[in-house]
Tab-separated table of C-alpha atoms in Angstrom:
chain	number	residue	atom	x	y	z
A	1	UNK	CA	133.349	118.510	72.433
A	2	UNK	CA	130.153	119.496	73.972
A	3	UNK	CA	127.629	116.416	74.480
A	4	UNK	CA	124.984	116.460	71.521
A	5	UNK	CA	122.441	115.594	74.153
A	6	UNK	CA	122.570	118.879	75.883
A	7	UNK	CA	120.386	120.718	73.455
A	8	UNK	CA	118.227	120.134	70.346
A	9	UNK	CA	119.267	121.864	67.089
A	10	UNK	CA	115.813	122.228	65.872
A	11	UNK	CA	114.898	124.207	69.200
A	12	UNK	CA	117.996	126.342	68.692
A	13	UNK	CA	116.916	127.007	64.909
A	14	UNK	CA	113.231	127.974	66.254
A	15	UNK	CA	114.368	130.120	68.894
A	16	UNK	CA	116.322	132.410	66.655
A	17	UNK	CA	113.738	132.095	63.892
A	18	UNK	CA	110.989	133.571	66.045
A	19	UNK	CA	113.272	136.624	67.217
A	20	UNK	CA	114.014	135.222	70.583
A	21	UNK	CA	117.283	135.339	72.273
A	22	UNK	CA	119.781	132.566	72.387
A	23	UNK	CA	121.676	131.962	75.686
A	24	UNK	CA	125.267	131.486	75.742
A	25	UNK	CA	125.126	127.897	76.562
A	26	UNK	CA	123.018	127.320	73.359
A	27	UNK	CA	125.501	129.097	71.487
A	28	UNK	CA	128.388	127.307	72.582
A	29	UNK	CA	126.674	124.091	72.028
A	30	UNK	CA	125.634	124.644	68.424
A	31	UNK	CA	128.943	125.986	67.279
A	32	UNK	CA	131.039	123.098	68.870
A	33	UNK	CA	128.500	120.618	67.673
A	34	UNK	CA	128.312	121.716	64.108
A	35	UNK	CA	132.188	122.062	64.031
A	36	UNK	CA	132.276	118.264	65.023
A	37	UNK	CA	129.418	117.222	62.749
A	38	UNK	CA	126.839	116.546	65.312
A	39	UNK	CA	124.763	119.181	63.837
A	40	UNK	CA	123.894	118.697	60.131
A	41	UNK	CA	124.811	121.132	57.316
A	42	UNK	CA	121.108	121.883	56.627
A	43	UNK	CA	120.478	122.653	60.029
A	44	UNK	CA	123.419	125.113	60.420
A	45	UNK	CA	122.031	126.752	57.210
A	46	UNK	CA	118.615	127.203	58.674
A	47	UNK	CA	120.310	128.714	61.818
A	48	UNK	CA	122.564	131.041	59.627
A	49	UNK	CA	119.640	132.335	57.668
A	50	UNK	CA	117.638	132.922	61.030
A	51	UNK	CA	120.481	134.993	62.246
A	52	UNK	CA	120.444	136.682	58.737
A	53	UNK	CA	116.849	137.685	59.206
A	54	UNK	CA	116.726	138.164	63.118
A	55	UNK	CA	120.231	139.412	63.964
A	56	UNK	CA	122.249	138.849	67.378
A	57	UNK	CA	122.370	141.227	70.100
A	58	UNK	CA	125.563	142.282	71.637
A	59	UNK	CA	125.567	139.433	74.490
A	60	UNK	CA	124.657	136.733	71.692
A	61	UNK	CA	127.359	138.043	69.320
A	62	UNK	CA	129.955	137.893	72.015
A	63	UNK	CA	128.932	134.377	72.933
A	64	UNK	CA	128.889	133.358	69.240
A	65	UNK	CA	132.513	134.659	68.637
A	66	UNK	CA	133.707	133.322	71.668
A	67	UNK	CA	132.521	129.758	70.649
A	68	UNK	CA	134.200	130.322	67.225
A	69	UNK	CA	137.488	131.209	69.040
A	70	UNK	CA	137.082	128.294	71.298
A	71	UNK	CA	136.514	125.874	68.472
A	72	UNK	CA	140.413	125.906	67.854
A	73	UNK	CA	143.820	127.188	69.341
A	74	UNK	CA	144.447	130.590	70.567
A	75	UNK	CA	147.793	132.248	70.103
A	76	UNK	CA	149.568	134.137	72.767
A	77	UNK	CA	152.436	136.702	72.466
A	78	UNK	CA	152.247	138.278	75.871
A	79	UNK	CA	155.881	136.682	76.493
A	80	UNK	CA	157.426	138.642	73.541
A	81	UNK	CA	159.765	141.569	74.450
A	82	UNK	CA	157.422	143.937	72.701
A	83	UNK	CA	153.777	144.993	72.555
A	84	UNK	CA	151.849	143.720	69.666
A	85	UNK	CA	149.467	145.445	67.122
A	86	UNK	CA	147.598	144.251	64.048
A	87	UNK	CA	145.746	145.501	61.273
A	88	UNK	CA	142.705	144.064	59.285
A	89	UNK	CA	141.255	145.422	56.059
A	90	UNK	CA	137.678	144.425	54.999
A	91	UNK	CA	138.966	144.058	51.216
A	92	UNK	CA	139.204	146.291	48.421
A	93	UNK	CA	140.660	146.911	45.130
A	94	UNK	CA	144.536	147.587	44.870
A	95	UNK	CA	144.577	147.428	48.683
A	96	UNK	CA	148.367	146.579	49.203
A	97	UNK	CA	148.417	148.589	52.552
A	98	UNK	CA	149.443	145.469	54.601
A	99	UNK	CA	152.550	145.206	52.574
A	100	UNK	CA	154.333	148.343	53.544
A	101	UNK	CA	152.088	148.982	56.878
A	102	UNK	CA	153.531	145.768	58.603
A	103	UNK	CA	157.214	146.557	58.388
A	104	UNK	CA	156.573	150.375	59.061
A	105	UNK	CA	154.900	149.718	62.264
A	106	UNK	CA	157.459	146.949	63.345
A	107	UNK	CA	160.230	149.208	62.423
A	108	UNK	CA	159.389	151.159	65.825
A	109	UNK	CA	159.669	148.128	67.979
A	110	UNK	CA	155.958	147.002	67.896
A	111	UNK	CA	155.291	143.126	67.140
A	112	UNK	CA	152.928	142.888	64.016
A	113	UNK	CA	151.694	139.287	63.786
A	114	UNK	CA	149.696	139.592	60.438
A	115	UNK	CA	147.637	136.596	59.446
A	116	UNK	CA	146.330	137.107	56.012
A	117	UNK	CA	144.346	135.304	53.325
A	118	UNK	CA	144.118	134.900	49.659
A	119	UNK	CA	142.059	136.751	47.116
A	120	UNK	CA	138.546	135.681	45.925
A	121	UNK	CA	136.686	137.470	43.111
A	122	UNK	CA	137.456	141.016	42.674
A	123	UNK	CA	139.357	141.539	45.870
A	124	UNK	CA	142.860	140.675	46.036
A	125	UNK	CA	144.863	138.747	48.594
A	126	UNK	CA	147.721	139.675	50.554
A	127	UNK	CA	149.467	136.169	50.417
A	128	UNK	CA	148.996	136.028	46.557
A	129	UNK	CA	150.742	139.393	46.345
A	130	UNK	CA	153.805	138.149	48.308
A	131	UNK	CA	153.951	134.815	46.624
A	132	UNK	CA	155.103	136.641	43.584
A	133	UNK	CA	158.363	137.198	45.286
A	134	UNK	CA	160.650	134.333	44.368
A	135	UNK	CA	161.220	131.884	47.294
A	136	UNK	CA	158.710	133.769	49.750
A	137	UNK	CA	156.545	131.179	51.820
A	138	UNK	CA	153.174	131.902	53.554
A	139	UNK	CA	152.968	128.653	55.480
A	140	UNK	CA	154.792	129.216	58.968
A	141	UNK	CA	154.372	127.002	62.081
A	142	UNK	CA	153.629	128.858	65.280
A	143	UNK	CA	157.203	128.506	66.571
A	144	UNK	CA	158.652	130.056	63.301
A	145	UNK	CA	156.031	132.908	63.587
A	146	UNK	CA	157.002	133.578	67.159
A	147	UNK	CA	160.821	133.455	66.340
A	148	UNK	CA	160.284	135.924	63.658
A	149	UNK	CA	158.307	138.331	65.661
A	150	UNK	CA	160.971	138.245	68.191
A	151	UNK	CA	163.858	138.868	65.775
A	152	UNK	CA	162.311	140.913	62.952
A	153	UNK	CA	159.094	142.105	64.722
A	154	UNK	CA	157.058	141.762	61.461
A	155	UNK	CA	155.499	138.584	59.967
A	156	UNK	CA	152.728	138.148	57.282
A	157	UNK	CA	151.561	134.471	56.790
A	158	UNK	CA	148.597	132.266	56.437
A	159	UNK	CA	146.501	131.311	59.401
A	160	UNK	CA	147.102	127.920	60.610
A	161	UNK	CA	144.309	125.255	60.303
A	162	UNK	CA	143.870	125.103	64.003
A	163	UNK	CA	142.716	128.819	64.242
A	164	UNK	CA	138.933	129.193	64.637
A	165	UNK	CA	137.980	126.167	62.499
A	166	UNK	CA	134.407	126.688	63.201
A	167	UNK	CA	134.570	129.980	61.213
A	168	UNK	CA	136.323	128.307	58.181
A	169	UNK	CA	133.427	125.776	58.287
A	170	UNK	CA	130.726	128.160	58.728
A	171	UNK	CA	132.150	130.690	56.291
A	172	UNK	CA	131.766	127.946	53.389
A	173	UNK	CA	128.413	127.321	54.326
A	174	UNK	CA	127.515	130.944	54.242
A	175	UNK	CA	128.817	131.351	50.954
A	176	UNK	CA	126.396	128.751	49.265
A	177	UNK	CA	123.429	129.739	51.406
A	178	UNK	CA	123.070	133.485	50.664
A	179	UNK	CA	123.901	134.474	54.172
A	180	UNK	CA	127.113	136.306	53.619
A	181	UNK	CA	125.867	139.689	53.889
A	182	UNK	CA	125.001	139.521	57.478
A	183	UNK	CA	126.877	142.226	59.836
A	184	UNK	CA	126.733	139.847	63.005
A	185	UNK	CA	128.048	136.975	60.895
A	186	UNK	CA	130.616	138.850	59.122
A	187	UNK	CA	131.997	140.687	62.303
A	188	UNK	CA	132.005	137.355	64.130
A	189	UNK	CA	133.955	135.539	61.361
A	190	UNK	CA	136.423	138.532	61.158
A	191	UNK	CA	136.929	138.978	64.830
A	192	UNK	CA	137.140	135.344	65.909
A	193	UNK	CA	140.272	134.884	63.699
A	194	UNK	CA	141.835	138.306	64.863
A	195	UNK	CA	141.215	137.606	68.480
A	196	UNK	CA	142.598	133.973	68.118
A	197	UNK	CA	145.567	135.343	66.622
A	198	UNK	CA	146.575	136.670	70.116
A	199	UNK	CA	147.368	140.333	69.174
A	200	UNK	CA	146.915	142.920	72.172
A	201	UNK	CA	145.650	145.754	69.993
A	202	UNK	CA	143.783	145.762	66.648
A	203	UNK	CA	142.981	148.428	64.074
A	204	UNK	CA	140.337	147.923	61.489
A	205	UNK	CA	140.262	149.368	58.044
A	206	UNK	CA	136.615	149.173	57.036
A	207	UNK	CA	136.360	149.867	53.404
A	208	UNK	CA	133.097	151.600	51.996
A	209	UNK	CA	132.432	152.157	48.317
A	210	UNK	CA	131.793	150.399	44.996
A	211	UNK	CA	134.960	148.096	45.310
A	212	UNK	CA	134.001	147.096	48.898
A	213	UNK	CA	131.801	144.716	50.566
A	214	UNK	CA	130.051	147.493	52.201
A	215	UNK	CA	129.077	150.064	49.534
A	216	UNK	CA	127.430	152.453	51.875
A	217	UNK	CA	128.617	154.507	54.783
A	218	UNK	CA	125.713	153.498	57.135
A	219	UNK	CA	126.518	149.780	56.547
A	220	UNK	CA	130.346	150.243	56.923
A	221	UNK	CA	129.580	152.168	60.129
A	222	UNK	CA	127.606	149.452	61.729
A	223	UNK	CA	129.979	146.747	60.785
A	224	UNK	CA	132.832	148.791	62.099
A	225	UNK	CA	131.124	149.724	65.429
A	226	UNK	CA	130.005	146.059	65.739
A	227	UNK	CA	133.636	144.753	65.499
A	228	UNK	CA	135.201	147.552	67.632
A	229	UNK	CA	132.675	146.404	70.392
A	230	UNK	CA	133.539	142.604	69.963
A	231	UNK	CA	137.237	143.302	70.288
A	232	UNK	CA	136.994	145.482	73.355
A	233	UNK	CA	134.506	142.883	74.979
A	234	UNK	CA	137.163	140.181	74.633
A	235	UNK	CA	139.983	142.144	75.629
A	236	UNK	CA	141.549	143.441	72.674
A	237	UNK	CA	141.960	147.183	72.416
A	238	UNK	CA	140.328	147.793	69.011
A	239	UNK	CA	139.466	150.726	67.044
A	240	UNK	CA	138.493	151.218	63.152
A	241	UNK	CA	139.058	153.779	60.321
A	242	UNK	CA	136.060	153.635	57.619
A	243	UNK	CA	138.109	154.559	54.292
A	244	UNK	CA	136.938	155.324	50.923
A	245	UNK	CA	137.012	152.358	48.202
A	246	UNK	CA	135.040	154.108	45.359
A	247	UNK	CA	138.213	154.314	43.368
A	248	UNK	CA	141.184	151.732	43.452
A	249	UNK	CA	143.844	152.459	46.022
A	250	UNK	CA	147.108	153.357	44.438
A	251	UNK	CA	148.076	152.907	40.702
A	252	UNK	CA	147.944	149.097	40.316
A	253	UNK	CA	145.820	146.198	40.857
A	254	UNK	CA	147.139	142.649	40.648
A	255	UNK	CA	149.916	140.530	42.437
A	256	UNK	CA	153.322	141.393	41.589
A	257	UNK	CA	152.175	144.909	40.286
A	258	UNK	CA	151.012	145.733	43.796
A	259	UNK	CA	154.221	144.420	45.415
A	260	UNK	CA	156.210	146.794	43.141
A	261	UNK	CA	154.094	149.770	44.257
A	262	UNK	CA	154.362	148.792	48.064
A	263	UNK	CA	158.232	148.718	47.476
A	264	UNK	CA	158.085	152.410	46.050
A	265	UNK	CA	156.180	153.357	49.319
A	266	UNK	CA	158.857	151.693	51.366
A	267	UNK	CA	161.400	153.669	49.279
A	268	UNK	CA	159.791	156.941	50.276
A	269	UNK	CA	157.840	157.393	46.884
A	270	UNK	CA	154.453	155.789	45.758
A	271	UNK	CA	150.970	156.888	44.983
A	272	UNK	CA	149.912	159.447	47.526
A	273	UNK	CA	146.799	157.808	48.511
A	274	UNK	CA	148.614	154.646	49.372
A	275	UNK	CA	150.980	156.524	51.520
A	276	UNK	CA	148.216	158.499	53.104
A	277	UNK	CA	146.536	155.586	54.366
A	278	UNK	CA	149.663	153.644	55.269
A	279	UNK	CA	150.669	156.469	57.461
A	280	UNK	CA	147.083	156.898	58.979
A	281	UNK	CA	146.831	153.363	59.966
A	282	UNK	CA	150.400	153.304	61.264
A	283	UNK	CA	149.667	156.073	63.575
A	284	UNK	CA	146.403	154.233	64.839
A	285	UNK	CA	148.575	151.234	65.412
A	286	UNK	CA	151.283	152.979	67.329
A	287	UNK	CA	148.652	154.769	69.201
A	288	UNK	CA	146.899	151.344	70.161
A	289	UNK	CA	150.151	149.714	71.119
A	290	UNK	CA	151.068	152.919	73.471
A	291	UNK	CA	147.677	152.460	75.200
A	292	UNK	CA	148.315	148.630	75.820
A	293	UNK	CA	151.733	149.423	77.131
A	294	UNK	CA	150.235	152.175	79.663
A	295	UNK	CA	147.311	149.709	80.667
A	296	UNK	CA	149.129	146.220	80.773
A	297	UNK	CA	152.856	146.820	80.303
A	298	UNK	CA	155.048	144.379	78.509
A	299	UNK	CA	155.344	141.236	80.144
A	300	UNK	CA	157.997	139.700	77.990
A	301	UNK	CA	160.322	142.673	78.647
A	302	UNK	CA	159.649	142.886	82.380
A	303	UNK	CA	158.030	146.299	81.946
A	304	UNK	CA	154.952	146.726	84.485
A	305	UNK	CA	152.014	148.678	83.738
A	306	UNK	CA	152.277	152.172	85.365
A	307	UNK	CA	156.212	151.966	85.706
A	308	UNK	CA	158.449	154.724	84.364
A	309	UNK	CA	159.631	152.307	81.663
A	310	UNK	CA	155.988	151.649	80.610
A	311	UNK	CA	155.422	155.254	80.434
A	312	UNK	CA	158.640	156.071	78.606
A	313	UNK	CA	158.018	153.412	76.007
A	314	UNK	CA	154.334	154.671	75.483
A	315	UNK	CA	155.618	158.122	74.909
A	316	UNK	CA	158.245	156.988	72.464
A	317	UNK	CA	155.323	155.364	70.247
A	318	UNK	CA	153.075	158.249	70.442
A	319	UNK	CA	155.984	160.602	69.363
A	320	UNK	CA	157.000	158.124	66.456
A	321	UNK	CA	156.815	159.724	62.927
A	322	UNK	CA	155.919	156.828	60.299
A	323	UNK	CA	156.292	159.380	57.394
A	324	UNK	CA	160.038	159.854	58.381
A	325	UNK	CA	160.354	155.985	58.763
A	326	UNK	CA	159.362	155.808	55.125
A	327	UNK	CA	161.747	158.446	53.868
A	328	UNK	CA	164.718	157.359	55.803
A	329	UNK	CA	164.689	153.703	54.768
A	330	UNK	CA	164.006	152.534	58.249
A	331	UNK	CA	160.712	150.676	57.151
A	332	UNK	CA	162.487	149.330	53.962
A	333	UNK	CA	165.195	147.657	56.069
A	334	UNK	CA	162.419	145.752	58.181
A	335	UNK	CA	160.751	144.901	54.946
A	336	UNK	CA	163.966	143.123	53.481
A	337	UNK	CA	164.521	141.177	56.852
A	338	UNK	CA	160.819	140.138	56.899
A	339	UNK	CA	160.999	138.850	53.291
A	340	UNK	CA	164.377	137.048	53.756
A	341	UNK	CA	163.109	135.544	57.039
A	342	UNK	CA	160.285	133.803	55.113
A	343	UNK	CA	162.758	132.580	52.195
A	344	UNK	CA	162.022	135.325	49.854
A	345	UNK	CA	164.480	137.373	47.739
A	346	UNK	CA	163.716	141.115	48.322
A	347	UNK	CA	166.131	141.886	45.461
A	348	UNK	CA	164.660	139.448	42.888
A	349	UNK	CA	163.028	140.748	39.612
A	350	UNK	CA	159.186	140.450	39.746
A	351	UNK	CA	157.553	138.873	36.907
A	352	UNK	CA	155.597	140.894	34.290
A	353	UNK	CA	152.827	139.389	32.192
A	354	UNK	CA	153.614	138.559	28.719
A	355	UNK	CA	150.831	140.275	27.019
A	356	UNK	CA	149.333	144.003	27.656
A	357	UNK	CA	147.075	146.613	26.154
A	358	UNK	CA	146.647	150.097	26.579
A	359	UNK	CA	143.178	151.944	27.404
A	360	UNK	CA	143.183	155.507	26.158
A	361	UNK	CA	140.810	158.530	26.623
A	362	UNK	CA	138.375	159.572	23.723
A	363	UNK	CA	137.743	163.107	25.335
A	364	UNK	CA	139.406	166.116	27.181
A	365	UNK	CA	138.425	166.925	30.696
A	366	UNK	CA	138.757	165.948	34.272
A	367	UNK	CA	138.674	162.206	35.524
A	368	UNK	CA	135.856	162.621	37.992
A	369	UNK	CA	135.367	158.793	39.042
A	370	UNK	CA	137.037	155.489	38.544
A	371	UNK	CA	134.979	152.667	39.705
A	372	UNK	CA	136.792	150.317	41.822
A	373	UNK	CA	134.588	147.373	41.216
A	374	UNK	CA	134.907	147.458	37.477
A	375	UNK	CA	138.610	147.738	37.718
A	376	UNK	CA	138.789	144.903	40.091
A	377	UNK	CA	136.422	142.806	37.972
A	378	UNK	CA	138.988	143.463	35.021
A	379	UNK	CA	141.889	142.375	36.980
A	380	UNK	CA	140.060	139.220	38.012
A	381	UNK	CA	139.218	138.400	34.371
A	382	UNK	CA	142.992	139.052	33.542
A	383	UNK	CA	143.953	136.215	35.827
A	384	UNK	CA	144.897	138.172	38.993
A	385	UNK	CA	142.208	136.881	41.106
A	386	UNK	CA	140.126	133.553	41.409
A	387	UNK	CA	136.633	132.387	41.142
A	388	UNK	CA	137.155	129.437	43.439
A	389	UNK	CA	139.529	129.028	46.247
A	390	UNK	CA	141.641	126.245	44.412
A	391	UNK	CA	141.981	128.308	41.323
A	392	UNK	CA	145.662	129.412	40.538
A	393	UNK	CA	146.490	133.222	39.951
A	394	UNK	CA	148.760	134.819	37.574
A	395	UNK	CA	151.627	136.679	39.432
A	396	UNK	CA	151.999	139.310	36.680
A	397	UNK	CA	148.240	139.837	35.480
A	398	UNK	CA	146.477	143.014	36.637
A	399	UNK	CA	145.837	146.837	35.616
A	400	UNK	CA	148.215	149.595	35.957
A	401	UNK	CA	146.541	153.004	36.304
A	402	UNK	CA	147.957	156.248	34.789
A	403	UNK	CA	145.156	158.443	35.773
A	404	UNK	CA	143.158	159.054	39.165
A	405	UNK	CA	140.270	160.908	39.950
A	406	UNK	CA	141.008	164.639	40.025
A	407	UNK	CA	143.356	164.403	37.199
A	408	UNK	CA	143.308	166.405	34.019
A	409	UNK	CA	142.971	164.231	30.839
A	410	UNK	CA	143.589	164.852	27.251
A	411	UNK	CA	142.195	162.815	24.149
A	412	UNK	CA	144.463	160.020	23.340
A	413	UNK	CA	145.971	160.055	26.966
A	414	UNK	CA	146.750	156.548	28.256
A	415	UNK	CA	144.208	155.923	31.299
A	416	UNK	CA	145.567	152.381	31.904
A	417	UNK	CA	147.175	149.245	30.807
A	418	UNK	CA	145.968	145.801	31.335
A	419	UNK	CA	148.347	143.001	31.654
A	420	UNK	CA	147.972	139.217	31.399
A	421	UNK	CA	149.534	135.905	30.267
A	422	UNK	CA	146.397	134.856	28.768
A	423	UNK	CA	145.751	137.154	25.623
A	424	UNK	CA	142.216	135.784	25.164
A	425	UNK	CA	141.120	137.323	28.484
A	426	UNK	CA	141.824	140.952	27.437
A	427	UNK	CA	138.388	141.188	25.524
A	428	UNK	CA	136.482	140.308	28.614
A	429	UNK	CA	138.571	142.407	30.982
A	430	UNK	CA	137.858	145.571	28.602
A	431	UNK	CA	134.423	144.524	28.566
A	432	UNK	CA	134.359	144.784	32.532
A	433	UNK	CA	135.930	148.274	32.334
A	434	UNK	CA	133.255	149.657	30.150
A	435	UNK	CA	131.688	152.787	31.968
A	436	UNK	CA	134.440	152.370	34.634
A	437	UNK	CA	135.588	156.101	34.338
A	438	UNK	CA	133.785	159.368	33.875
A	439	UNK	CA	135.551	162.379	32.331
A	440	UNK	CA	133.716	165.748	32.786
A	441	UNK	CA	134.647	169.372	31.843
A	442	UNK	CA	134.920	170.331	35.482
A	443	UNK	CA	136.628	168.710	38.307
A	444	UNK	CA	134.820	167.490	41.532
A	445	UNK	CA	135.699	168.624	44.878
A	446	UNK	CA	138.295	166.519	46.731
A	447	UNK	CA	137.093	164.107	49.289
A	448	UNK	CA	138.941	162.460	52.425
A	449	UNK	CA	140.171	159.059	52.112
A	450	UNK	CA	139.457	158.550	55.902
A	451	UNK	CA	135.554	158.908	56.350
A	452	UNK	CA	135.390	158.220	59.787
A	453	UNK	CA	137.078	156.905	63.008
A	454	UNK	CA	135.412	154.530	65.372
A	455	UNK	CA	136.692	153.825	68.773
A	456	UNK	CA	135.406	152.225	72.045
A	457	UNK	CA	132.515	154.096	73.475
């Protein structure tokens, strides 16, 4: 721990409050001192608000992120016999992409160390989804994680308490001080955990739209660029896709419901938008892994950068066909291994909620929009999400969609079905869905799911 006498918290707060630049020593001290209780909560609240209002420049942000990383342990997988690549999504509605994507990329010989979280509010959590599989466990030790990466190539688990503890403490503070919506603080929070995770390359899925934290393209672009720069500055090959989250992804929102849909994708079917984004992100991750192999080799496999083996492996990854791996069952095989390795039964029946109610159309026309936020709020009210971190979730609760934007609709046609184990919640869920869809006489022009690609400059 840094000596608390080195700096004064009030001086650090006033420096940023007045729009002046914090040096790296000040930043390292204040993050370390706050983590260990030498800087009070009210002082860090004031500093977080100063950052919210004044921002951080690139050097400050790198120092801030480094201090968050250095507050705990940093994993390292360079001794594995394969390159590593990871994906992070900023969160959305029906975003089950991690489930098929992780085994898909791993099926090509790339290690995917996916440390995931739980849902809060209208956005779902990957761990909550996977815990609907009987026997599956999220908590793995570092040794278990490393062994699974070596044997299966894919692991999805919760982050250990020792990974970026400063972020965990600061995140809780931001939540109650109105400082969540700060791009520097969001970017450093995400990237400190991902860099500490030890992956060699990272692909970011930055959501944009009503169901995302960033509702407009300019903000999403700013966040994506900031995170790509942080990753590159810290030696992690990083790029980002900005993707549309104005409508829910796929045809299901809820824990067990989304696992079923992910398995359909792995079986060569599934909703076209989920398949499209899974393949797009897989190609980016394989490309990123190939670039890492070319630049750094694979130490654990004895492959040196610039060698014939490195060039051959990189070329194999660049030539890989993720769509074929879904159709052939190659990715499904890795999924089943991954689930079994964490105690789950990939053949077990997943629960259904005990109560459901259909929502039908009252007019003919074309479905031109389906508000992701409203659908996500409905799923939350049905029991699929939580208001507080300690709240339980219902595995079978959620919303199943039977129509997507662009579809032709008839009067009386089923648009969606809501599912819950708490029938008293249905009325509030239906209230959340009021105005969620628009049906017009003419279809709207189709738009791309991937809006932009951001890479290192």
